[in-house]
Short mmCIF file of N, CA, C and O in Angstrom, two decimals:
data_model
loop_
_atom_site.label_atom_id
_atom_site.label_comp_id
_atom_site.label_asym_id
_atom_site.label_seq_id
_atom_site.Cartn_x
_atom_site.Cartn_y
_atom_site.Cartn_z
N MET A 490 79.50 116.63 138.54
CA MET A 490 79.33 115.27 138.04
C MET A 490 79.07 115.31 136.53
O MET A 490 79.61 114.49 135.80
N LYS A 491 78.23 116.26 136.09
CA LYS A 491 77.92 116.37 134.67
C LYS A 491 79.18 116.67 133.86
O LYS A 491 79.37 116.13 132.78
N ASN A 492 80.07 117.52 134.40
CA ASN A 492 81.32 117.84 133.72
C ASN A 492 82.22 116.62 133.60
O ASN A 492 82.90 116.43 132.60
N ILE A 493 82.22 115.79 134.62
CA ILE A 493 83.04 114.57 134.59
C ILE A 493 82.52 113.62 133.51
O ILE A 493 83.28 113.06 132.73
N VAL A 494 81.20 113.47 133.43
CA VAL A 494 80.60 112.60 132.42
C VAL A 494 80.88 113.16 131.02
O VAL A 494 81.27 112.42 130.11
N ASN A 495 80.72 114.47 130.83
CA ASN A 495 81.00 115.09 129.53
C ASN A 495 82.47 114.92 129.16
O ASN A 495 82.80 114.62 128.01
N SER A 496 83.36 115.10 130.12
CA SER A 496 84.79 114.94 129.87
C SER A 496 85.11 113.50 129.49
O SER A 496 85.89 113.24 128.56
N ALA A 497 84.51 112.55 130.21
CA ALA A 497 84.74 111.14 129.91
C ALA A 497 84.23 110.79 128.51
O ALA A 497 84.89 110.06 127.76
N CYS A 498 83.07 111.32 128.14
CA CYS A 498 82.53 111.08 126.80
C CYS A 498 83.43 111.67 125.73
O CYS A 498 83.69 111.05 124.70
N PHE A 499 83.93 112.89 126.00
CA PHE A 499 84.81 113.55 125.04
C PHE A 499 86.11 112.76 124.87
O PHE A 499 86.55 112.52 123.75
N ILE A 500 86.69 112.32 125.97
CA ILE A 500 87.92 111.52 125.91
C ILE A 500 87.66 110.21 125.17
O ILE A 500 88.46 109.77 124.34
N GLY A 501 86.51 109.58 125.46
CA GLY A 501 86.15 108.35 124.76
C GLY A 501 86.03 108.56 123.27
O GLY A 501 86.46 107.73 122.46
N LEU A 502 85.44 109.68 122.87
CA LEU A 502 85.29 110.01 121.45
C LEU A 502 86.66 110.19 120.80
O LEU A 502 86.92 109.67 119.71
N ILE A 503 87.55 110.90 121.45
CA ILE A 503 88.90 111.13 120.92
C ILE A 503 89.63 109.80 120.76
O ILE A 503 90.25 109.53 119.72
N VAL A 504 89.56 108.95 121.77
CA VAL A 504 90.22 107.64 121.70
C VAL A 504 89.64 106.81 120.56
O VAL A 504 90.36 106.17 119.80
N SER A 505 88.32 106.83 120.41
CA SER A 505 87.66 106.07 119.33
C SER A 505 88.10 106.58 117.97
O SER A 505 88.39 105.79 117.07
N LEU A 506 88.13 107.90 117.81
CA LEU A 506 88.55 108.47 116.52
C LEU A 506 90.01 108.15 116.24
O LEU A 506 90.38 107.85 115.10
N SER A 507 90.84 108.20 117.25
CA SER A 507 92.25 107.86 117.08
C SER A 507 92.41 106.41 116.68
O SER A 507 93.21 106.07 115.80
N ALA A 508 91.65 105.54 117.30
CA ALA A 508 91.72 104.11 116.95
C ALA A 508 91.28 103.89 115.53
O ALA A 508 91.89 103.11 114.80
N CYS A 509 90.24 104.56 115.07
CA CYS A 509 89.79 104.43 113.68
C CYS A 509 90.87 104.92 112.73
O CYS A 509 91.13 104.30 111.71
N ARG A 510 91.49 106.05 113.06
CA ARG A 510 92.53 106.58 112.20
C ARG A 510 93.70 105.61 112.11
O ARG A 510 94.22 105.36 111.03
N GLU A 511 94.12 105.04 113.24
CA GLU A 511 95.23 104.08 113.23
C GLU A 511 94.85 102.83 112.45
O GLU A 511 95.65 102.29 111.71
N GLU A 512 93.61 102.36 112.61
CA GLU A 512 93.17 101.17 111.88
C GLU A 512 93.19 101.45 110.38
O GLU A 512 93.65 100.64 109.59
N GLU A 513 92.75 102.64 109.98
CA GLU A 513 92.73 103.03 108.57
C GLU A 513 94.15 103.07 108.01
O GLU A 513 94.38 102.67 106.89
N ARG A 514 95.08 103.54 108.79
CA ARG A 514 96.45 103.71 108.33
C ARG A 514 97.27 102.44 108.47
O ARG A 514 98.41 102.40 108.04
N ALA A 515 96.73 101.41 109.06
CA ALA A 515 97.53 100.25 109.42
C ALA A 515 97.84 99.32 108.24
O ALA A 515 98.64 98.43 108.39
N ALA A 516 97.21 99.50 107.09
CA ALA A 516 97.35 98.48 106.06
C ALA A 516 97.62 99.02 104.65
O ALA A 516 96.77 98.93 103.77
N PRO A 517 98.81 99.55 104.41
CA PRO A 517 99.13 99.93 103.03
C PRO A 517 99.11 98.72 102.10
O PRO A 517 98.77 98.83 100.92
N ASP A 518 99.44 97.54 102.63
CA ASP A 518 99.38 96.31 101.84
C ASP A 518 97.96 96.06 101.31
O ASP A 518 97.78 95.71 100.15
N ALA A 519 96.96 96.29 102.15
CA ALA A 519 95.57 96.09 101.72
C ALA A 519 95.20 97.07 100.61
O ALA A 519 94.51 96.70 99.66
N VAL A 520 95.67 98.30 100.71
CA VAL A 520 95.40 99.30 99.67
C VAL A 520 96.07 98.89 98.37
O VAL A 520 95.45 98.94 97.30
N TYR A 521 97.33 98.45 98.46
CA TYR A 521 98.02 98.05 97.22
C TYR A 521 97.37 96.82 96.60
O TYR A 521 97.20 96.76 95.37
N LYS A 522 96.98 95.85 97.41
CA LYS A 522 96.33 94.66 96.86
C LYS A 522 94.98 95.01 96.22
O LYS A 522 94.60 94.41 95.22
N SER A 523 94.28 95.98 96.77
CA SER A 523 93.04 96.45 96.17
C SER A 523 93.33 97.07 94.80
O SER A 523 92.62 96.82 93.82
N TYR A 524 94.38 97.88 94.73
CA TYR A 524 94.79 98.49 93.46
C TYR A 524 95.16 97.40 92.45
O TYR A 524 94.73 97.42 91.30
N TYR A 525 95.94 96.42 92.89
CA TYR A 525 96.41 95.35 92.01
C TYR A 525 95.24 94.56 91.44
O TYR A 525 95.21 94.23 90.26
N ALA A 526 94.25 94.28 92.29
CA ALA A 526 93.04 93.57 91.84
C ALA A 526 92.29 94.40 90.80
O ALA A 526 91.80 93.88 89.80
N LYS A 527 92.26 95.72 91.01
CA LYS A 527 91.58 96.61 90.06
C LYS A 527 92.34 96.65 88.73
O LYS A 527 91.72 96.70 87.67
N VAL A 528 93.65 96.60 88.78
CA VAL A 528 94.46 96.56 87.56
C VAL A 528 94.11 95.30 86.77
O VAL A 528 93.92 95.35 85.56
N ILE A 529 94.02 94.18 87.45
CA ILE A 529 93.72 92.91 86.78
C ILE A 529 92.33 92.91 86.17
O ILE A 529 92.14 92.48 85.03
N GLU A 530 91.34 93.40 86.91
CA GLU A 530 89.97 93.37 86.40
C GLU A 530 89.72 94.42 85.33
O GLU A 530 88.82 94.26 84.52
N GLY A 531 90.52 95.46 85.31
CA GLY A 531 90.36 96.54 84.35
C GLY A 531 89.87 97.80 85.03
O GLY A 531 89.05 97.74 85.94
N ARG A 532 90.41 98.92 84.61
CA ARG A 532 90.06 100.20 85.21
C ARG A 532 90.27 101.30 84.19
O ARG A 532 90.91 101.11 83.17
N THR A 533 89.71 102.46 84.50
CA THR A 533 89.94 103.63 83.66
C THR A 533 91.24 104.29 84.10
O THR A 533 91.75 104.02 85.19
N PHE A 534 91.72 105.18 83.28
CA PHE A 534 92.93 105.92 83.63
C PHE A 534 92.69 106.75 84.89
O PHE A 534 93.55 106.83 85.76
N GLU A 535 91.51 107.35 84.99
CA GLU A 535 91.17 108.17 86.16
C GLU A 535 91.14 107.33 87.43
O GLU A 535 91.59 107.78 88.49
N GLU A 536 90.60 106.11 87.34
CA GLU A 536 90.61 105.22 88.50
C GLU A 536 92.05 104.88 88.88
O GLU A 536 92.39 104.84 90.07
N ASP A 537 92.87 104.63 87.90
CA ASP A 537 94.26 104.27 88.15
C ASP A 537 94.99 105.38 88.90
O ASP A 537 95.61 105.12 89.93
N VAL A 538 94.91 106.60 88.40
CA VAL A 538 95.67 107.68 89.04
C VAL A 538 95.13 108.03 90.43
O VAL A 538 95.87 108.60 91.23
N SER A 539 93.90 107.64 90.74
CA SER A 539 93.37 107.92 92.08
C SER A 539 94.13 107.13 93.15
O SER A 539 94.06 107.47 94.33
N TYR A 540 94.85 106.11 92.76
CA TYR A 540 95.65 105.31 93.70
C TYR A 540 97.07 105.86 93.88
O TYR A 540 97.83 105.34 94.67
N HIS A 541 97.42 106.88 93.12
CA HIS A 541 98.78 107.40 93.14
C HIS A 541 98.89 108.72 93.90
O HIS A 541 97.92 109.48 93.97
N SER A 542 100.07 108.99 94.42
CA SER A 542 100.32 110.22 95.16
C SER A 542 100.26 111.43 94.23
O SER A 542 100.38 111.29 93.01
N LYS A 543 100.08 112.59 94.81
CA LYS A 543 99.99 113.83 94.02
C LYS A 543 101.25 114.03 93.18
O LYS A 543 101.16 114.38 92.01
N SER A 544 102.41 113.78 93.77
CA SER A 544 103.66 113.98 93.02
C SER A 544 103.78 112.97 91.89
O SER A 544 104.25 113.30 90.80
N ARG A 545 103.35 111.74 92.13
CA ARG A 545 103.39 110.71 91.08
C ARG A 545 102.44 111.07 89.93
O ARG A 545 102.77 110.91 88.77
N VAL A 546 101.24 111.55 90.26
CA VAL A 546 100.28 111.94 89.23
C VAL A 546 100.84 113.09 88.40
O VAL A 546 100.74 113.08 87.17
N ALA A 547 101.47 114.07 89.05
CA ALA A 547 102.07 115.19 88.32
C ALA A 547 103.15 114.69 87.37
O ALA A 547 103.24 115.14 86.22
N GLU A 548 103.96 113.74 87.82
CA GLU A 548 105.01 113.16 86.99
C GLU A 548 104.41 112.41 85.80
O GLU A 548 104.86 112.56 84.66
N ILE A 549 103.37 111.61 86.06
CA ILE A 549 102.70 110.85 84.99
C ILE A 549 102.11 111.79 83.96
O ILE A 549 102.27 111.59 82.75
N MET A 550 101.44 112.83 84.42
CA MET A 550 100.79 113.77 83.50
C MET A 550 101.81 114.53 82.66
O MET A 550 101.60 114.76 81.47
N ALA A 551 102.93 114.90 83.26
CA ALA A 551 103.99 115.58 82.51
C ALA A 551 104.57 114.68 81.43
O ALA A 551 104.78 115.11 80.29
N GLN A 552 104.80 113.42 81.77
CA GLN A 552 105.31 112.45 80.78
C GLN A 552 104.28 112.22 79.68
O GLN A 552 104.64 112.12 78.51
N LEU A 553 103.04 112.15 80.06
CA LEU A 553 101.96 111.93 79.11
C LEU A 553 101.87 113.09 78.12
O LEU A 553 101.77 112.89 76.92
N GLU A 554 101.92 114.30 78.64
CA GLU A 554 101.83 115.49 77.78
C GLU A 554 103.02 115.59 76.84
O GLU A 554 102.86 115.91 75.66
N SER A 555 104.22 115.30 77.34
CA SER A 555 105.39 115.39 76.46
C SER A 555 105.40 114.27 75.43
O SER A 555 105.81 114.48 74.29
N GLY A 556 104.94 113.09 75.81
CA GLY A 556 104.90 111.97 74.88
C GLY A 556 103.82 112.08 73.83
O GLY A 556 103.95 111.57 72.73
N ALA A 557 102.74 112.77 74.16
CA ALA A 557 101.60 112.88 73.24
C ALA A 557 101.66 114.15 72.42
O ALA A 557 100.82 114.34 71.53
N SER A 558 102.59 115.03 72.68
CA SER A 558 102.75 116.29 71.93
C SER A 558 101.46 117.10 71.87
O SER A 558 101.15 117.73 70.87
N GLY A 559 100.67 117.05 72.93
CA GLY A 559 99.47 117.87 73.00
C GLY A 559 98.26 117.33 72.26
O GLY A 559 97.20 117.91 72.32
N SER A 560 98.41 116.23 71.56
CA SER A 560 97.30 115.67 70.81
C SER A 560 96.42 114.82 71.72
O SER A 560 96.90 113.90 72.39
N GLU A 561 95.12 115.11 71.74
CA GLU A 561 94.20 114.34 72.59
C GLU A 561 94.14 112.88 72.15
O GLU A 561 94.09 111.97 72.97
N GLU A 562 94.16 112.67 70.85
CA GLU A 562 94.12 111.29 70.32
C GLU A 562 95.36 110.51 70.76
O GLU A 562 95.26 109.37 71.21
N ALA A 563 96.53 111.13 70.65
CA ALA A 563 97.77 110.48 71.07
C ALA A 563 97.77 110.24 72.58
O ALA A 563 98.20 109.19 73.05
N THR A 564 97.25 111.20 73.34
CA THR A 564 97.15 111.04 74.80
C THR A 564 96.30 109.83 75.14
O THR A 564 96.68 109.01 75.98
N ASN A 565 95.15 109.70 74.50
CA ASN A 565 94.26 108.57 74.76
C ASN A 565 94.89 107.24 74.36
O ASN A 565 94.71 106.23 75.03
N GLN A 566 95.66 107.23 73.26
CA GLN A 566 96.34 106.02 72.84
C GLN A 566 97.40 105.59 73.86
O GLN A 566 97.52 104.41 74.17
N ILE A 567 98.14 106.56 74.37
CA ILE A 567 99.17 106.26 75.37
C ILE A 567 98.51 105.73 76.65
O ILE A 567 98.98 104.76 77.25
N LYS A 568 97.41 106.36 77.07
CA LYS A 568 96.68 105.89 78.25
C LYS A 568 96.22 104.44 78.05
O LYS A 568 96.37 103.61 78.95
N ASP A 569 95.66 104.15 76.89
CA ASP A 569 95.18 102.79 76.61
C ASP A 569 96.32 101.78 76.60
O ASP A 569 96.18 100.68 77.13
N LEU A 570 97.45 102.16 76.01
CA LEU A 570 98.62 101.27 76.00
C LEU A 570 99.09 100.98 77.42
O LEU A 570 99.39 99.83 77.77
N TYR A 571 99.16 102.01 78.24
CA TYR A 571 99.58 101.85 79.64
C TYR A 571 98.62 100.93 80.38
O TYR A 571 99.06 100.01 81.10
N LEU A 572 97.31 101.16 80.25
CA LEU A 572 96.32 100.34 80.94
C LEU A 572 96.40 98.88 80.51
O LEU A 572 96.37 97.98 81.34
N ASP A 573 96.51 98.65 79.21
CA ASP A 573 96.60 97.28 78.69
C ASP A 573 97.89 96.59 79.13
O ASP A 573 97.87 95.44 79.57
N PHE A 574 99.02 97.30 79.01
CA PHE A 574 100.31 96.72 79.38
C PHE A 574 100.33 96.34 80.86
O PHE A 574 100.70 95.22 81.23
N SER A 575 99.93 97.27 81.72
CA SER A 575 99.99 96.99 83.16
C SER A 575 98.98 95.90 83.56
O SER A 575 99.26 95.09 84.44
N GLN A 576 97.83 95.86 82.87
CA GLN A 576 96.85 94.80 83.16
C GLN A 576 97.41 93.43 82.79
O GLN A 576 97.33 92.49 83.57
N ASN A 577 97.99 93.31 81.61
CA ASN A 577 98.57 92.03 81.18
C ASN A 577 99.72 91.60 82.08
O ASN A 577 99.87 90.41 82.39
N LEU A 578 100.53 92.55 82.50
CA LEU A 578 101.64 92.25 83.41
C LEU A 578 101.11 91.76 84.76
O LEU A 578 101.58 90.75 85.29
N ALA A 579 100.10 92.43 85.29
CA ALA A 579 99.53 92.05 86.59
C ALA A 579 98.85 90.69 86.54
O ALA A 579 98.92 89.92 87.51
N LYS A 580 98.21 90.37 85.42
CA LYS A 580 97.53 89.08 85.30
C LYS A 580 98.50 87.91 85.43
O LYS A 580 98.11 86.82 85.82
N CYS A 581 99.75 88.14 85.12
CA CYS A 581 100.75 87.07 85.16
C CYS A 581 101.61 87.10 86.42
O CYS A 581 102.57 86.35 86.53
N GLY A 582 101.27 87.95 87.37
CA GLY A 582 102.08 88.06 88.57
C GLY A 582 101.29 87.76 89.83
O GLY A 582 100.35 88.45 90.16
N ASP A 583 101.68 86.71 90.52
CA ASP A 583 101.08 86.36 91.80
C ASP A 583 101.93 86.97 92.91
O ASP A 583 103.12 86.62 93.04
N LEU A 584 101.35 87.88 93.70
CA LEU A 584 102.09 88.61 94.71
C LEU A 584 102.04 87.92 96.07
O LEU A 584 100.99 87.46 96.50
N THR A 585 103.20 87.91 96.74
CA THR A 585 103.29 87.47 98.13
C THR A 585 104.06 88.53 98.89
O THR A 585 105.22 88.83 98.55
N LEU A 586 103.43 89.12 99.90
CA LEU A 586 104.09 90.16 100.67
C LEU A 586 105.27 89.57 101.45
O LEU A 586 105.11 88.62 102.20
N ARG A 587 106.45 90.13 101.22
CA ARG A 587 107.64 89.71 101.96
C ARG A 587 107.94 90.66 103.11
O ARG A 587 108.36 90.25 104.17
N GLU A 588 107.71 91.95 102.86
CA GLU A 588 108.06 92.94 103.88
C GLU A 588 107.16 94.15 103.76
O GLU A 588 106.84 94.60 102.66
N GLU A 589 106.74 94.67 104.91
CA GLU A 589 105.97 95.91 104.97
C GLU A 589 106.55 96.74 106.10
O GLU A 589 106.55 96.32 107.25
N ARG A 590 107.07 97.91 105.75
CA ARG A 590 107.59 98.83 106.76
C ARG A 590 106.78 100.12 106.69
O ARG A 590 106.67 100.72 105.62
N VAL A 591 106.24 100.51 107.83
CA VAL A 591 105.45 101.73 107.90
C VAL A 591 106.12 102.66 108.90
O VAL A 591 106.41 102.27 110.03
N ASP A 592 106.38 103.89 108.46
CA ASP A 592 106.98 104.91 109.32
C ASP A 592 106.15 106.18 109.17
O ASP A 592 106.35 106.95 108.23
N GLU A 593 105.17 106.32 110.04
CA GLU A 593 104.23 107.43 110.04
C GLU A 593 103.51 107.56 108.70
O GLU A 593 102.63 106.77 108.41
N ASP A 594 103.90 108.52 107.86
CA ASP A 594 103.19 108.77 106.60
C ASP A 594 103.90 108.18 105.38
O ASP A 594 103.65 108.60 104.25
N ALA A 595 104.77 107.22 105.61
CA ALA A 595 105.47 106.56 104.51
C ALA A 595 105.48 105.06 104.75
O ALA A 595 105.53 104.60 105.89
N ALA A 596 105.41 104.31 103.67
CA ALA A 596 105.45 102.86 103.78
C ALA A 596 106.26 102.29 102.62
O ALA A 596 106.28 102.86 101.53
N GLN A 597 106.92 101.19 102.89
CA GLN A 597 107.63 100.46 101.86
C GLN A 597 107.12 99.03 101.89
O GLN A 597 107.07 98.40 102.94
N LEU A 598 106.73 98.54 100.72
CA LEU A 598 106.26 97.17 100.57
C LEU A 598 107.20 96.45 99.62
O LEU A 598 107.61 97.02 98.61
N ILE A 599 107.52 95.22 99.94
CA ILE A 599 108.29 94.38 99.03
C ILE A 599 107.51 93.09 98.85
O ILE A 599 107.17 92.42 99.82
N TYR A 600 107.21 92.80 97.59
CA TYR A 600 106.49 91.58 97.25
C TYR A 600 107.39 90.66 96.44
O TYR A 600 108.16 91.12 95.60
N ASP A 601 107.26 89.36 96.68
CA ASP A 601 107.82 88.37 95.77
C ASP A 601 106.76 88.20 94.69
O ASP A 601 105.56 88.12 94.99
N VAL A 602 107.18 88.17 93.44
CA VAL A 602 106.25 88.04 92.32
C VAL A 602 106.56 86.74 91.58
O VAL A 602 107.66 86.55 91.08
N GLU A 603 105.57 85.87 91.55
CA GLU A 603 105.70 84.62 90.82
C GLU A 603 105.06 84.79 89.45
O GLU A 603 103.90 85.16 89.35
N ASP A 604 105.83 84.54 88.41
CA ASP A 604 105.32 84.61 87.03
C ASP A 604 104.46 83.38 86.78
O ASP A 604 104.94 82.26 86.78
N THR A 605 103.16 83.59 86.59
CA THR A 605 102.22 82.48 86.41
C THR A 605 101.91 82.21 84.94
O THR A 605 101.14 81.29 84.65
N CYS A 606 102.51 82.96 84.03
CA CYS A 606 102.20 82.81 82.60
C CYS A 606 103.32 82.18 81.79
O CYS A 606 103.10 81.70 80.70
N SER A 607 104.54 82.21 82.29
CA SER A 607 105.67 81.67 81.52
C SER A 607 106.76 81.24 82.49
O SER A 607 106.61 81.34 83.70
N THR A 608 107.84 80.80 81.94
CA THR A 608 108.99 80.43 82.76
C THR A 608 110.08 81.47 82.60
O THR A 608 111.26 81.19 82.78
N GLY A 609 109.68 82.69 82.26
CA GLY A 609 110.64 83.77 82.01
C GLY A 609 111.35 84.26 83.25
O GLY A 609 112.41 84.85 83.16
N GLY A 610 110.80 84.06 84.39
CA GLY A 610 111.46 84.50 85.61
C GLY A 610 110.48 85.09 86.59
O GLY A 610 109.39 85.51 86.24
N ASN A 611 110.89 85.08 87.84
CA ASN A 611 110.09 85.67 88.90
C ASN A 611 110.70 87.02 89.23
O ASN A 611 111.61 87.48 88.54
N GLY A 612 110.23 87.64 90.27
CA GLY A 612 110.79 88.94 90.58
C GLY A 612 110.42 89.46 91.94
O GLY A 612 109.80 88.76 92.75
N GLU A 613 110.81 90.70 92.14
CA GLU A 613 110.50 91.44 93.34
C GLU A 613 109.83 92.73 92.92
O GLU A 613 110.27 93.38 91.97
N LEU A 614 108.80 93.11 93.65
CA LEU A 614 108.10 94.36 93.39
C LEU A 614 108.30 95.25 94.61
O LEU A 614 107.93 94.86 95.72
N HIS A 615 108.92 96.41 94.40
CA HIS A 615 109.18 97.36 95.48
C HIS A 615 108.22 98.53 95.31
O HIS A 615 108.21 99.18 94.26
N ILE A 616 107.43 98.79 96.35
CA ILE A 616 106.42 99.84 96.32
C ILE A 616 106.72 100.83 97.44
O ILE A 616 106.90 100.44 98.59
N GLN A 617 106.75 102.10 97.09
CA GLN A 617 106.83 103.18 98.08
C GLN A 617 105.45 103.82 98.13
O GLN A 617 104.88 104.13 97.08
N MET A 618 104.92 104.01 99.34
CA MET A 618 103.62 104.64 99.49
C MET A 618 103.72 105.80 100.46
O MET A 618 104.59 105.81 101.34
N VAL A 619 102.83 106.78 100.29
CA VAL A 619 102.72 107.91 101.20
C VAL A 619 101.27 108.03 101.63
O VAL A 619 100.36 107.61 100.90
N TYR A 620 101.08 108.62 102.79
CA TYR A 620 99.72 108.80 103.28
C TYR A 620 99.25 110.20 102.90
O TYR A 620 99.73 111.19 103.43
N GLU A 621 98.33 110.28 101.96
CA GLU A 621 97.71 111.53 101.51
C GLU A 621 96.21 111.28 101.46
O GLU A 621 95.70 110.86 100.42
N ASP A 622 95.51 111.49 102.54
CA ASP A 622 94.08 111.17 102.61
C ASP A 622 93.87 109.70 102.24
O ASP A 622 92.98 109.36 101.46
N GLY A 623 94.70 108.84 102.76
CA GLY A 623 94.71 107.42 102.45
C GLY A 623 96.07 107.08 101.85
O GLY A 623 96.82 107.96 101.43
N TRP A 624 96.39 105.79 101.81
CA TRP A 624 97.68 105.37 101.26
C TRP A 624 97.66 105.49 99.75
O TRP A 624 96.72 105.06 99.09
N LYS A 625 98.71 106.12 99.21
CA LYS A 625 98.86 106.34 97.77
C LYS A 625 100.22 105.84 97.33
O LYS A 625 101.21 105.93 98.06
N ILE A 626 100.29 105.35 96.10
CA ILE A 626 101.52 104.83 95.53
C ILE A 626 102.40 106.00 95.09
O ILE A 626 101.97 106.84 94.30
N ALA A 627 103.61 106.06 95.62
CA ALA A 627 104.56 107.10 95.24
C ALA A 627 105.51 106.60 94.17
O ALA A 627 105.92 107.35 93.29
N SER A 628 105.86 105.32 94.24
CA SER A 628 106.72 104.73 93.21
C SER A 628 106.59 103.21 93.28
O SER A 628 106.19 102.65 94.29
N ASP A 629 106.93 102.59 92.15
CA ASP A 629 106.96 101.13 92.10
C ASP A 629 108.06 100.71 91.14
O ASP A 629 108.36 101.39 90.18
N GLU A 630 108.68 99.59 91.47
CA GLU A 630 109.76 99.07 90.64
C GLU A 630 109.71 97.55 90.66
O GLU A 630 109.73 96.94 91.73
N LEU A 631 109.63 96.97 89.50
CA LEU A 631 109.62 95.52 89.35
C LEU A 631 111.01 95.08 88.92
O LEU A 631 111.54 95.54 87.90
N LYS A 632 111.60 94.20 89.71
CA LYS A 632 112.91 93.64 89.40
C LYS A 632 112.72 92.19 89.04
O LYS A 632 112.30 91.39 89.87
N ILE A 633 113.02 91.82 87.79
CA ILE A 633 112.84 90.46 87.29
C ILE A 633 114.13 89.67 87.50
O ILE A 633 115.23 90.17 87.23
N THR A 634 113.99 88.45 87.97
CA THR A 634 115.12 87.54 88.10
C THR A 634 114.89 86.35 87.17
O THR A 634 113.81 85.76 87.16
N ALA A 635 115.87 86.03 86.37
CA ALA A 635 115.75 84.92 85.41
C ALA A 635 115.82 83.59 86.14
O ALA A 635 116.51 83.45 87.15
N ASN A 636 115.07 82.64 85.61
CA ASN A 636 115.10 81.27 86.18
C ASN A 636 116.28 80.49 85.66
O ASN A 636 116.75 80.59 84.63
#
């Protein structure tokens, strides 16, 4: 009888942990919206890259190093330009999720983006995410459509 109770408890624990894992993995949209809100409110470069996949961070750092020619001052200026540019862009974009496709450790999100600052045009934001200890941004592409 004791073995049956222990087995039932163990199975219950496994099911509970599996449910938590699935719940955690169920919302790449929530992770991206959290990132987007952080972009709007302001963040450090380190906070920003924590939302990106390992391969994306490696790509960003390589571009940063080649663009800054090894100068720490130039590196910091490029980081600041990136943070300011992306913050200003995000402040003018109201996102509406159009599509979310999740296939195990990969997700694709498509948002309609309404330009709230001008009449320059609306767009589509395509986000690729991967699951690496949480959902991380692998790539993003904003496609602007003229009004």
